[in-house]
mmCIF file of C-alpha atoms in Angstrom:
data_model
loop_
_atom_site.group_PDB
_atom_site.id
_atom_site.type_symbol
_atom_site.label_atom_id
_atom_site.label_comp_id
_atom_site.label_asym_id
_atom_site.label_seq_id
_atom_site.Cartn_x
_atom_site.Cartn_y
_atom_site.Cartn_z
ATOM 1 C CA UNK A 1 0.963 20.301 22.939
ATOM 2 C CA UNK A 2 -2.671 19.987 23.217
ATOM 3 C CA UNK A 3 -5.091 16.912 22.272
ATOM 4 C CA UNK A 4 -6.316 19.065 19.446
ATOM 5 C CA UNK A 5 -3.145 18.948 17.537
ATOM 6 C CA UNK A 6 -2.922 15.348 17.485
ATOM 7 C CA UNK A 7 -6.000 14.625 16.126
ATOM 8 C CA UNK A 8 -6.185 14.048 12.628
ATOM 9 C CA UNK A 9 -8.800 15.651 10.479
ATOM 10 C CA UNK A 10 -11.428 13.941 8.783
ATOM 11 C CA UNK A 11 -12.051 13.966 5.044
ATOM 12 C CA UNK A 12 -15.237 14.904 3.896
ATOM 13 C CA UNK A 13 -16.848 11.976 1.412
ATOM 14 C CA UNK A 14 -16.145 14.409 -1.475
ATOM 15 C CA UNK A 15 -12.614 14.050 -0.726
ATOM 16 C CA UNK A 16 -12.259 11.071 -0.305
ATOM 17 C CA UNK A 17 -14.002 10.872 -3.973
ATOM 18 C CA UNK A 18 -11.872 13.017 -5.081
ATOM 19 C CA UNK A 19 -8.393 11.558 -3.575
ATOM 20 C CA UNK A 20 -9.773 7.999 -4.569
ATOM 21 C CA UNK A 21 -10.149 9.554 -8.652
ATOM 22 C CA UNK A 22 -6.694 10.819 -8.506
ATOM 23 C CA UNK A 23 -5.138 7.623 -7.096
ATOM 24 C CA UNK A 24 -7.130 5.180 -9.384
ATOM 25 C CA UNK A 25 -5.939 7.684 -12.805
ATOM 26 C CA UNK A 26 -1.970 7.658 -10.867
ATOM 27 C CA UNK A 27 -2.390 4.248 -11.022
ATOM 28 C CA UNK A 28 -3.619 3.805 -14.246
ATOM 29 C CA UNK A 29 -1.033 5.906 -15.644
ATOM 30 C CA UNK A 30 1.707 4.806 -13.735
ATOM 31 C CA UNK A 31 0.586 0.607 -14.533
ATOM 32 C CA UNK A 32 0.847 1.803 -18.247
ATOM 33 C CA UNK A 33 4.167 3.559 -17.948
ATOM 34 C CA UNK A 34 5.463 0.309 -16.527
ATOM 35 C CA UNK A 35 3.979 -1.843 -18.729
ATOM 36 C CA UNK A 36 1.593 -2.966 -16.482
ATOM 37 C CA UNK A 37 -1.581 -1.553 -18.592
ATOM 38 C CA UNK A 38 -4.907 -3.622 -17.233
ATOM 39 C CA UNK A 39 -2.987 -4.879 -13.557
ATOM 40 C CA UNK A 40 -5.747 -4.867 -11.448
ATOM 41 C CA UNK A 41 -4.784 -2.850 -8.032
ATOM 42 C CA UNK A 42 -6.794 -2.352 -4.996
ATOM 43 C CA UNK A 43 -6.077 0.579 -3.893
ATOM 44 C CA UNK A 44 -7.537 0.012 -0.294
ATOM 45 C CA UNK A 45 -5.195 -2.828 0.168
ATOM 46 C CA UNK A 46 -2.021 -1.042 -0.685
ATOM 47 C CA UNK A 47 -2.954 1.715 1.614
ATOM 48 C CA UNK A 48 -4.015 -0.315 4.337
ATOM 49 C CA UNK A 49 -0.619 -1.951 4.684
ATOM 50 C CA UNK A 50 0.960 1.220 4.091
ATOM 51 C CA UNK A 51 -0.453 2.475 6.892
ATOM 52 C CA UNK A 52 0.241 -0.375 9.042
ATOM 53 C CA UNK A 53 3.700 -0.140 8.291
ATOM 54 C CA UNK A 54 3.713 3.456 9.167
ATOM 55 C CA UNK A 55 2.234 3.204 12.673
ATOM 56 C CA UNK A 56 4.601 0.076 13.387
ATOM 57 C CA UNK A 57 7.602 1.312 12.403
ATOM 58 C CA UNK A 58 7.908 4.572 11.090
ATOM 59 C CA UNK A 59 6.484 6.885 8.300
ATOM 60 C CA UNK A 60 8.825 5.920 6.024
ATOM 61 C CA UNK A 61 8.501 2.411 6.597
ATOM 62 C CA UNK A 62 5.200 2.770 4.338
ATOM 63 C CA UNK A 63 6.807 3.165 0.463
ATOM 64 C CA UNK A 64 9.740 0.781 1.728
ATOM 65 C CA UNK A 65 7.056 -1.697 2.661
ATOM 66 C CA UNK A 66 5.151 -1.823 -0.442
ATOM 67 C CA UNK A 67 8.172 -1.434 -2.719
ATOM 68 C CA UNK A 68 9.362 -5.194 -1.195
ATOM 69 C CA UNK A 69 6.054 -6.803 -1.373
ATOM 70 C CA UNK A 70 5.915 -5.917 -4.712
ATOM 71 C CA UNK A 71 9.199 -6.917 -5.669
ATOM 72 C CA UNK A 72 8.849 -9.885 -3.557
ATOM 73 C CA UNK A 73 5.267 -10.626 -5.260
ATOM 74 C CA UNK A 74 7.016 -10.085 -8.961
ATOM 75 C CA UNK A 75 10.274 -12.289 -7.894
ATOM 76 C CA UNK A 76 7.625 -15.418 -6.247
ATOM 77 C CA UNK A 77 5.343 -15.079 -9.876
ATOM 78 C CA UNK A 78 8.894 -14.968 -12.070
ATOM 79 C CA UNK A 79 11.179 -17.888 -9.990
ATOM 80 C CA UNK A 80 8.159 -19.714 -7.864
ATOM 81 C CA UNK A 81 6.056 -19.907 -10.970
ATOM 82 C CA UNK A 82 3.041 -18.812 -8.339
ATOM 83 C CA UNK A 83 0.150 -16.891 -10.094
ATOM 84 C CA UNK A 84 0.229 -13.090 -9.764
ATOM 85 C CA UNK A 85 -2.763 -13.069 -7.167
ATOM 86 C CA UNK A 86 -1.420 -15.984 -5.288
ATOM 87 C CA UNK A 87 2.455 -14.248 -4.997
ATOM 88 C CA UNK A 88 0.624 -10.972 -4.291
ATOM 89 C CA UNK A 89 -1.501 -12.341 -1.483
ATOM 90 C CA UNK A 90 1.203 -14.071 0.102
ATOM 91 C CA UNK A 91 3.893 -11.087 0.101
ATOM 92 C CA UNK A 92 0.656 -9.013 1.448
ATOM 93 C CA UNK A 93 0.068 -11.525 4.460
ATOM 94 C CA UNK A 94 3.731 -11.783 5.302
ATOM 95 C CA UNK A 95 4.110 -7.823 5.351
ATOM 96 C CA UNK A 96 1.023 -7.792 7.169
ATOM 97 C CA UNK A 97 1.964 -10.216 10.098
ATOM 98 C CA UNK A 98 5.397 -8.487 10.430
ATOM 99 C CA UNK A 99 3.450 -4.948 10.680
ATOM 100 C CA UNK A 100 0.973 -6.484 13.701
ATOM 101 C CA UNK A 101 3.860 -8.028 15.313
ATOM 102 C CA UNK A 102 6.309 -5.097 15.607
ATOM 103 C CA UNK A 103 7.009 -2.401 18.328
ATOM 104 C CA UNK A 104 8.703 0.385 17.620
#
């Protein structure tokens, strides 16, 4: 296999306009589906750890590894009685830390 096909291609700005619209109306849609309707989400963040999970571990590590920071996030706000961005931040940084520190 040659460099080439391991190189990943770039995204022009316009797409990543364009993929940026379509995530923030998914999430819009998908926040009011859940009854979620106003949850602020960055975007950048999620994907971020996503993709730290993914290089760590594996692909699939990515939707496992937001799934259980969000679950973990919702359980620390419900039984913890932390604040949403405060249960958020800290499921985020543990995730995070475990991503840096793992070998695959």
């Amino acid at each position: 296999m040659s460099d080439d096909a391991t190189v990943k291609p770039t995204r022009s700005a316009e797409e990543k306009a364009e993929m940026l619209e379509v995530l923030e109306r998914w999430t819009a849609s998908l926040s009011a589906e859940l009854d979620l309707a106003g949850l602020d989400v960055d975007i950048d963040r999620v994907l971020a750890l996503a993709g730290a999970a993914a290089h760590a571990v594996l692909r699939p590590a990515a939707p496992l590894t937001t799934y259980l920071v969000g679950y973990a996030a919702g359980r620390a706000a419900a039984l913890d009685g932390a604040g949403d961005a405060e249960a958020t931040d800290r499921a985020f940084e543990a995730a995070s830390r475990l991503a840096r520190r793992h070998t695959t």
